[in-house]
PDB file of C-alpha atoms in Angstrom:
ATOM      1  CA  MET A   1       0.000   0.000   0.000  1.00 46.00           C
ATOM      2  CA  ARG A   2       2.774   2.400   0.966  1.00 44.00           C
ATOM      3  CA  LYS A   3       4.622   1.743  -2.311  1.00 42.00           C
ATOM      4  CA  THR A   4       1.449   2.447  -4.299  1.00 41.00           C
ATOM      5  CA  GLN A   5       0.909   5.716  -2.438  1.00 44.00           C
ATOM      6  CA  LEU A   6       4.492   6.788  -3.070  1.00 37.00           C
ATOM      7  CA  LEU A   7       4.175   6.036  -6.778  1.00 39.00           C
ATOM      8  CA  LEU A   8       0.918   8.004  -6.928  1.00 40.00           C
ATOM      9  CA  ALA A   9       2.499  10.963  -5.147  1.00 39.00           C
ATOM     10  CA  ALA A  10       5.487  10.919  -7.484  1.00 37.00           C
ATOM     11  CA  THR A  11       3.165  10.830 -10.498  1.00 37.00           C
ATOM     12  CA  LEU A  12       1.142  13.768  -9.185  1.00 36.00           C
ATOM     13  CA  LEU A  13       4.324  15.715  -8.488  1.00 36.00           C
ATOM     14  CA  ALA A  14       5.699  15.091 -11.978  1.00 37.00           C
ATOM     15  CA  SER A  15       2.404  16.133 -13.561  1.00 36.00           C
ATOM     16  CA  SER A  16       2.288  19.325 -11.511  1.00 36.00           C
ATOM     17  CA  LEU A  17       5.832  20.294 -12.496  1.00 37.00           C
ATOM     18  CA  GLN A  18       5.273  19.487 -16.163  1.00 44.00           C
ATOM     19  CA  ALA A  19       6.146  22.364 -18.468  1.00 53.00           C
ATOM     20  CA  SER A  20       3.138  24.107 -19.920  1.00 84.00           C
ATOM     21  CA  ALA A  21       2.505  23.827 -23.633  1.00 92.00           C
ATOM     22  CA  ILE A  22      -0.023  24.649 -26.285  1.00 93.00           C
ATOM     23  CA  THR A  23      -1.622  21.363 -27.276  1.00 94.00           C
ATOM     24  CA  VAL A  24      -1.814  21.797 -31.031  1.00 96.00           C
ATOM     25  CA  SER A  25      -5.139  20.892 -32.629  1.00 94.00           C
ATOM     26  CA  THR A  26      -7.066  21.615 -35.807  1.00 95.00           C
ATOM     27  CA  THR A  27      -8.845  24.423 -33.955  1.00 95.00           C
ATOM     28  CA  PRO A  28      -6.830  27.625 -34.528  1.00 96.00           C
ATOM     29  CA  PHE A  29      -5.141  29.308 -31.576  1.00 95.00           C
ATOM     30  CA  ASP A  30      -5.144  33.112 -31.740  1.00 97.00           C
ATOM     31  CA  LEU A  31      -1.890  34.417 -30.271  1.00 97.00           C
ATOM     32  CA  ASN A  32      -3.072  38.030 -30.185  1.00 96.00           C
ATOM     33  CA  ALA A  33      -6.624  37.574 -28.909  1.00 93.00           C
ATOM     34  CA  SER A  34      -6.337  34.718 -26.421  1.00 93.00           C
ATOM     35  CA  LEU A  35      -2.848  33.316 -25.805  1.00 95.00           C
ATOM     36  CA  PHE A  36      -0.645  36.320 -24.967  1.00 97.00           C
ATOM     37  CA  PRO A  37       0.479  36.113 -21.305  1.00 97.00           C
ATOM     38  CA  MET A  38      -1.164  38.631 -18.992  1.00 97.00           C
ATOM     39  CA  THR A  39       0.729  38.203 -15.704  1.00 97.00           C
ATOM     40  CA  THR A  40       2.877  35.080 -15.698  1.00 96.00           C
ATOM     41  CA  GLN A  41       5.782  33.736 -17.731  1.00 97.00           C
ATOM     42  CA  GLY A  42       4.834  30.376 -19.229  1.00 96.00           C
ATOM     43  CA  GLN A  43       1.133  31.247 -19.246  1.00 95.00           C
ATOM     44  CA  ASN A  44      -0.555  29.440 -22.155  1.00 94.00           C
ATOM     45  CA  GLY A  45       2.762  27.837 -23.045  1.00 96.00           C
ATOM     46  CA  ILE A  46       4.427  31.164 -23.860  1.00 98.00           C
ATOM     47  CA  ASN A  47       7.542  32.826 -22.480  1.00 98.00           C
ATOM     48  CA  LEU A  48       8.414  36.404 -23.380  1.00 98.00           C
ATOM     49  CA  GLN A  49      12.176  36.853 -23.561  1.00 98.00           C
ATOM     50  CA  TRP A  50      15.012  38.610 -25.310  1.00 94.00           C
ATOM     51  CA  ARG A  51      17.874  36.978 -27.147  1.00 93.00           C
ATOM     52  CA  ALA A  52      21.340  38.496 -27.070  1.00 84.00           C
ATOM     53  CA  GLY A  53      23.348  39.275 -30.148  1.00 62.00           C
ATOM     54  CA  GLY A  54      20.928  39.896 -33.007  1.00 49.00           C
ATOM     55  CA  THR A  55      20.803  37.723 -36.109  1.00 49.00           C
ATOM     56  CA  GLY A  56      24.537  37.925 -36.744  1.00 47.00           C
ATOM     57  CA  ILE A  57      25.391  35.101 -34.317  1.00 45.00           C
ATOM     58  CA  THR A  58      26.087  31.927 -36.273  1.00 46.00           C
ATOM     59  CA  ASP A  59      28.050  29.883 -33.751  1.00 47.00           C
ATOM     60  CA  GLY A  60      25.016  27.764 -32.892  1.00 50.00           C
ATOM     61  CA  SER A  61      24.544  29.155 -29.401  1.00 62.00           C
ATOM     62  CA  ALA A  62      21.847  31.429 -28.054  1.00 78.00           C
ATOM     63  CA  THR A  63      21.293  33.180 -24.731  1.00 88.00           C
ATOM     64  CA  TYR A  64      17.713  33.947 -23.723  1.00 94.00           C
ATOM     65  CA  THR A  65      16.611  36.103 -20.785  1.00 94.00           C
ATOM     66  CA  ASP A  66      13.070  36.445 -19.449  1.00 98.00           C
ATOM     67  CA  LEU A  67      11.455  39.844 -19.736  1.00 98.00           C
ATOM     68  CA  THR A  68       9.895  41.282 -16.565  1.00 98.00           C
ATOM     69  CA  ARG A  69       6.196  41.981 -16.108  1.00 98.00           C
ATOM     70  CA  ILE A  70       5.713  45.756 -15.902  1.00 97.00           C
ATOM     71  CA  ASP A  71       1.917  45.718 -16.129  1.00 97.00           C
ATOM     72  CA  ASP A  72      -0.769  43.363 -17.385  1.00 97.00           C
ATOM     73  CA  TYR A  73       0.189  42.264 -20.913  1.00 97.00           C
ATOM     74  CA  THR A  74       3.308  44.473 -20.768  1.00 97.00           C
ATOM     75  CA  TRP A  75       6.786  42.969 -20.449  1.00 98.00           C
ATOM     76  CA  GLY A  76      10.082  44.821 -20.477  1.00 96.00           C
ATOM     77  CA  SER A  77      13.568  45.265 -19.063  1.00 94.00           C
ATOM     78  CA  PRO A  78      13.565  47.442 -15.918  1.00 95.00           C
ATOM     79  CA  GLY A  79      16.880  49.196 -15.387  1.00 90.00           C
ATOM     80  CA  MET A  80      17.513  49.496 -19.122  1.00 87.00           C
ATOM     81  CA  PRO A  81      16.830  52.728 -21.059  1.00 84.00           C
ATOM     82  CA  TRP A  82      13.071  53.000 -21.675  1.00 89.00           C
ATOM     83  CA  ASN A  83      12.647  49.464 -20.269  1.00 89.00           C
ATOM     84  CA  LEU A  84      13.791  48.065 -23.615  1.00 89.00           C
ATOM     85  CA  PRO A  85      13.753  45.479 -25.094  1.00 92.00           C
ATOM     86  CA  ALA A  86      10.029  45.019 -24.512  1.00 94.00           C
ATOM     87  CA  ILE A  87       6.934  43.182 -25.710  1.00 96.00           C
ATOM     88  CA  ALA A  88       3.357  44.330 -25.065  1.00 96.00           C
ATOM     89  CA  LEU A  89      -0.193  43.608 -26.153  1.00 97.00           C
ATOM     90  CA  TRP A  90      -1.726  46.963 -27.033  1.00 89.00           C
ATOM     91  CA  GLN A  91      -4.797  48.345 -28.760  1.00 83.00           C
ATOM     92  CA  ASN A  92      -6.635  46.194 -31.315  1.00 86.00           C
ATOM     93  CA  ASN A  93      -4.762  43.125 -30.036  1.00 92.00           C
ATOM     94  CA  ALA A  94      -1.541  44.158 -31.754  1.00 95.00           C
ATOM     95  CA  ILE A  95       1.598  42.683 -30.189  1.00 97.00           C
ATOM     96  CA  PHE A  96       4.336  45.323 -30.106  1.00 94.00           C
ATOM     97  CA  ALA A  97       7.915  44.034 -29.881  1.00 92.00           C
ATOM     98  CA  HIS A  98      10.734  46.596 -29.597  1.00 88.00           C
ATOM     99  CA  PRO A  99      14.278  45.314 -30.324  1.00 88.00           C
ATOM    100  CA  THR A 100      17.414  47.203 -29.337  1.00 84.00           C
ATOM    101  CA  SER A 101      20.876  47.834 -30.734  1.00 71.00           C
ATOM    102  CA  THR A 102      24.132  49.284 -29.465  1.00 65.00           C
ATOM    103  CA  ARG A 103      23.389  52.702 -30.976  1.00 68.00           C
ATOM    104  CA  ASN A 104      20.953  53.970 -28.321  1.00 70.00           C
ATOM    105  CA  VAL A 105      20.177  51.338 -25.704  1.00 70.00           C
ATOM    106  CA  GLY A 106      23.687  49.901 -25.812  1.00 71.00           C
ATOM    107  CA  LEU A 107      22.642  46.285 -26.178  1.00 78.00           C
ATOM    108  CA  GLU A 108      21.937  44.147 -29.218  1.00 80.00           C
ATOM    109  CA  ALA A 109      18.778  42.305 -28.152  1.00 86.00           C
ATOM    110  CA  ASP A 110      15.871  40.717 -30.004  1.00 91.00           C
ATOM    111  CA  PRO A 111      12.534  40.419 -28.148  1.00 94.00           C
ATOM    112  CA  VAL A 112      11.182  36.899 -28.566  1.00 97.00           C
ATOM    113  CA  ILE A 113       7.794  35.225 -28.189  1.00 98.00           C
ATOM    114  CA  ARG A 114       8.738  31.643 -27.278  1.00 98.00           C
ATOM    115  CA  ILE A 115       5.960  29.062 -27.697  1.00 98.00           C
ATOM    116  CA  LEU A 116       6.170  25.492 -26.385  1.00 98.00           C
ATOM    117  CA  LEU A 117       4.275  23.102 -28.660  1.00 97.00           C
ATOM    118  CA  GLY A 118       2.545  19.976 -27.392  1.00 96.00           C
ATOM    119  CA  GLY A 119       0.360  17.324 -28.913  1.00 94.00           C
ATOM    120  CA  SER A 120       0.655  14.324 -31.155  1.00 92.00           C
ATOM    121  CA  GLY A 121       2.941  15.960 -33.697  1.00 96.00           C
ATOM    122  CA  GLY A 122       2.391  16.442 -37.387  1.00 97.00           C
ATOM    123  CA  ASN A 123       2.329  19.780 -39.162  1.00 98.00           C
ATOM    124  CA  LEU A 124       1.653  23.246 -37.809  1.00 98.00           C
ATOM    125  CA  LYS A 125       0.420  26.171 -39.870  1.00 98.00           C
ATOM    126  CA  ILE A 126       1.170  29.715 -38.730  1.00 98.00           C
ATOM    127  CA  THR A 127      -0.400  32.731 -40.406  1.00 98.00           C
ATOM    128  CA  GLY A 128      -0.428  36.451 -39.718  1.00 98.00           C
ATOM    129  CA  SER A 129       1.085  39.748 -40.746  1.00 97.00           C
ATOM    130  CA  THR A 130       3.469  42.449 -39.581  1.00 95.00           C
ATOM    131  CA  GLY A 131       2.754  46.115 -38.966  1.00 90.00           C
ATOM    132  CA  MET A 132       4.366  49.398 -39.978  1.00 81.00           C
ATOM    133  CA  SER A 133       4.615  51.168 -36.613  1.00 72.00           C
ATOM    134  CA  GLY A 134       7.352  53.633 -35.739  1.00 68.00           C
ATOM    135  CA  SER A 135      10.596  53.745 -37.653  1.00 66.00           C
ATOM    136  CA  GLN A 136      10.043  50.528 -39.662  1.00 70.00           C
ATOM    137  CA  ASP A 137      13.817  50.057 -39.313  1.00 75.00           C
ATOM    138  CA  TYR A 138      13.493  46.472 -38.107  1.00 84.00           C
ATOM    139  CA  ASP A 139      13.011  42.917 -39.329  1.00 90.00           C
ATOM    140  CA  TYR A 140      10.814  40.019 -38.263  1.00 94.00           C
ATOM    141  CA  TYR A 141      11.708  36.362 -38.222  1.00 94.00           C
ATOM    142  CA  ILE A 142      10.100  33.064 -37.224  1.00 98.00           C
ATOM    143  CA  TYR A 143      12.169  30.010 -36.371  1.00 97.00           C
ATOM    144  CA  LYS A 144      11.964  26.637 -34.644  1.00 97.00           C
ATOM    145  CA  GLY A 145      14.333  25.623 -31.861  1.00 95.00           C
ATOM    146  CA  ALA A 146      16.431  27.866 -29.631  1.00 92.00           C
ATOM    147  CA  ASN A 147      19.358  27.835 -32.049  1.00 89.00           C
ATOM    148  CA  GLY A 148      17.292  28.124 -35.224  1.00 91.00           C
ATOM    149  CA  PHE A 149      17.580  31.899 -35.634  1.00 89.00           C
ATOM    150  CA  ALA A 150      20.379  31.593 -38.199  1.00 86.00           C
ATOM    151  CA  SER A 151      18.092  29.639 -40.548  1.00 91.00           C
ATOM    152  CA  PRO A 152      14.563  30.923 -39.910  1.00 95.00           C
ATOM    153  CA  LEU A 153      11.398  29.397 -41.295  1.00 97.00           C
ATOM    154  CA  TRP A 154      10.398  32.895 -42.426  1.00 97.00           C
ATOM    155  CA  SER A 155      11.759  36.441 -42.297  1.00 95.00           C
ATOM    156  CA  GLY A 156      10.462  39.751 -43.573  1.00 94.00           C
ATOM    157  CA  GLY A 157      10.054  43.450 -42.957  1.00 91.00           C
ATOM    158  CA  ALA A 158       7.222  45.804 -42.062  1.00 89.00           C
ATOM    159  CA  ASP A 159       3.832  45.377 -43.740  1.00 91.00           C
ATOM    160  CA  SER A 160       4.416  41.741 -44.704  1.00 95.00           C
ATOM    161  CA  SER A 161       2.261  38.643 -44.399  1.00 97.00           C
ATOM    162  CA  PHE A 162       3.239  35.058 -43.692  1.00 98.00           C
ATOM    163  CA  ASP A 163       1.551  31.709 -44.221  1.00 98.00           C
ATOM    164  CA  LEU A 164       3.819  28.730 -43.610  1.00 97.00           C
ATOM    165  CA  THR A 165       3.479  25.104 -42.589  1.00 98.00           C
ATOM    166  CA  PHE A 166       6.199  23.045 -40.942  1.00 97.00           C
ATOM    167  CA  ALA A 167       6.595  19.693 -39.194  1.00 97.00           C
ATOM    168  CA  PHE A 168       6.650  19.617 -35.396  1.00 97.00           C
ATOM    169  CA  SER A 169       6.888  17.107 -32.574  1.00 97.00           C
ATOM    170  CA  ASP A 170       5.693  17.261 -28.995  1.00 96.00           C
ATOM    171  CA  GLY A 171       8.070  19.522 -27.050  1.00 97.00           C
ATOM    172  CA  ASP A 172       9.297  21.578 -30.010  1.00 98.00           C
ATOM    173  CA  GLU A 173       9.527  25.351 -29.551  1.00 98.00           C
ATOM    174  CA  LEU A 174       8.483  28.074 -31.976  1.00 98.00           C
ATOM    175  CA  PHE A 175      10.014  31.567 -31.814  1.00 98.00           C
ATOM    176  CA  LEU A 176       8.714  34.889 -33.137  1.00 98.00           C
ATOM    177  CA  ALA A 177      11.386  37.590 -32.939  1.00 96.00           C
ATOM    178  CA  THR A 178      12.205  41.087 -34.139  1.00 92.00           C
ATOM    179  CA  ASN A 179      15.631  42.558 -34.858  1.00 88.00           C
ATOM    180  CA  ALA A 180      16.808  46.168 -35.075  1.00 84.00           C
ATOM    181  CA  ARG A 181      18.655  47.223 -38.216  1.00 77.00           C
ATOM    182  CA  SER A 182      20.873  50.329 -38.119  1.00 69.00           C
ATOM    183  CA  GLY A 183      19.328  51.861 -35.000  1.00 64.00           C
ATOM    184  CA  ASP A 184      16.763  51.286 -32.283  1.00 60.00           C
ATOM    185  CA  THR A 185      14.753  54.510 -32.045  1.00 66.00           C
ATOM    186  CA  ASP A 186      10.973  53.994 -32.142  1.00 61.00           C
ATOM    187  CA  ASP A 187      11.375  50.419 -33.386  1.00 69.00           C
ATOM    188  CA  TRP A 188       7.888  49.285 -32.363  1.00 78.00           C
ATOM    189  CA  ALA A 189       7.521  46.286 -34.620  1.00 89.00           C
ATOM    190  CA  THR A 190       4.046  44.717 -34.495  1.00 92.00           C
ATOM    191  CA  TRP A 191       2.737  41.178 -34.885  1.00 96.00           C
ATOM    192  CA  LEU A 192      -0.852  41.081 -36.149  1.00 96.00           C
ATOM    193  CA  ASN A 193      -3.520  38.342 -36.258  1.00 97.00           C
ATOM    194  CA  VAL A 194      -1.099  35.484 -35.575  1.00 98.00           C
ATOM    195  CA  LYS A 195      -2.872  32.121 -35.632  1.00 98.00           C
ATOM    196  CA  LEU A 196      -1.548  28.594 -35.050  1.00 98.00           C
ATOM    197  CA  THR A 197      -3.424  25.645 -36.560  1.00 97.00           C
ATOM    198  CA  GLY A 198      -2.584  21.960 -36.608  1.00 97.00           C
ATOM    199  CA  VAL A 199      -2.821  20.240 -39.993  1.00 95.00           C
ATOM    200  CA  SER A 200      -2.142  16.602 -40.900  1.00 90.00           C
ATOM    201  CA  LEU A 201      -1.762  15.752 -37.209  1.00 94.00           C
ATOM    202  CA  ASN A 202      -0.624  12.333 -36.061  1.00 91.00           C
ATOM    203  CA  ASN A 203      -2.841  10.123 -33.904  1.00 70.00           C
ATOM    204  CA  ASN A 204      -4.229  11.809 -30.829  1.00 52.00           C
ATOM    205  CA  GLY A 205      -2.214  11.417 -27.683  1.00 41.00           C
ATOM    206  CA  GLY A 206       0.927  12.724 -26.089  1.00 39.00           C
ATOM    207  CA  GLY A 207       1.560  16.366 -25.567  1.00 39.00           C
ATOM    208  CA  THR A 208       1.367  18.498 -22.509  1.00 37.00           C
ATOM    209  CA  THR A 209      -1.426  20.782 -21.467  1.00 40.00           C
ATOM    210  CA  VAL A 210      -1.480  24.278 -20.099  1.00 42.00           C
ATOM    211  CA  PRO A 211      -1.634  23.905 -16.300  1.00 42.00           C
ATOM    212  CA  GLU A 212      -4.615  25.452 -14.549  1.00 40.00           C
ATOM    213  CA  PRO A 213      -4.531  27.091 -11.103  1.00 40.00           C
ATOM    214  CA  GLY A 214      -5.789  23.817  -9.650  1.00 40.00           C
ATOM    215  CA  SER A 215      -2.494  22.198 -10.548  1.00 39.00           C
ATOM    216  CA  LEU A 216      -0.851  24.282  -7.835  1.00 39.00           C
ATOM    217  CA  ALA A 217      -3.127  22.685  -5.270  1.00 40.00           C
ATOM    218  CA  LEU A 218      -2.306  19.325  -6.811  1.00 35.00           C
ATOM    219  CA  LEU A 219       1.383  20.063  -6.381  1.00 37.00           C
ATOM    220  CA  GLY A 220       0.846  20.969  -2.740  1.00 45.00           C
ATOM    221  CA  GLY A 221      -1.110  17.777  -2.153  1.00 43.00           C
ATOM    222  CA  ALA A 222       1.566  15.673  -3.797  1.00 36.00           C
ATOM    223  CA  LEU A 223       4.303  17.240  -1.675  1.00 38.00           C
ATOM    224  CA  ALA A 224       2.266  16.729   1.485  1.00 43.00           C
ATOM    225  CA  LEU A 225       1.646  13.100   0.583  1.00 35.00           C
ATOM    226  CA  LEU A 226       5.342  12.520  -0.055  1.00 34.00           C
ATOM    227  CA  ALA A 227       6.222  14.170   3.250  1.00 44.00           C
ATOM    228  CA  GLY A 228       3.700  11.991   5.065  1.00 45.00           C
ATOM    229  CA  MET A 229       5.084   8.841   3.505  1.00 36.00           C
ATOM    230  CA  ARG A 230       8.595   9.888   4.498  1.00 39.00           C
ATOM    231  CA  ARG A 231       7.588  10.462   8.132  1.00 42.00           C
ATOM    232  CA  ARG A 232       5.799   7.128   8.364  1.00 40.00           C
ATOM    233  CA  SER A 233       8.764   5.276   6.904  1.00 43.00           C
ATOM    234  CA  SER A 234      11.320   6.854   9.254  1.00 45.00           C
TER     235      SER A 234
END
């Protein structure tokens, strides 16, 4: 009986600590209208970060740093000039992503929307467009995998559209990033109407799900159960 309880507690603990993910399905996910994190990193399978070095790094390594919540739906870099780099959901569900360069902010940094994909695997279709806000002196790129920035699935400038389909497996990560060109003044790049849709999916099964608040209580219960088992066995 004790062994069964310990196994159950361990299973509950592992499930509670499981990384959140978007479970890809044939029903489109709307990044702008429903998925963008309001208060918490990892909410809806998404982390908002910045990547050091711009697109010029080709050594196969990448350094990512979490942005800090400044307000609901607003994420930036406190202590840096103008809190940049930053990502925010603003009016009309536009996602603004401001990159930086060494010219003004003093740091080459690309703001990144990092999406953890879950599900049975297959193909994922991503569609949307880019805006023309501010200086328009910036580029957009979409890539898969933390080190995939040197060979993106798609790249383009302001006022562009994208419609691409690529293979994915459970646990893959998709990145949407912006990069400053010659300067970083008023570089408010915008992602518009971004939708993720599964196509030609494999058999149902696998994948992780976005944890709900109840999973925190589950975690607490699992820890308490483990502690109780430990006391009784000592």
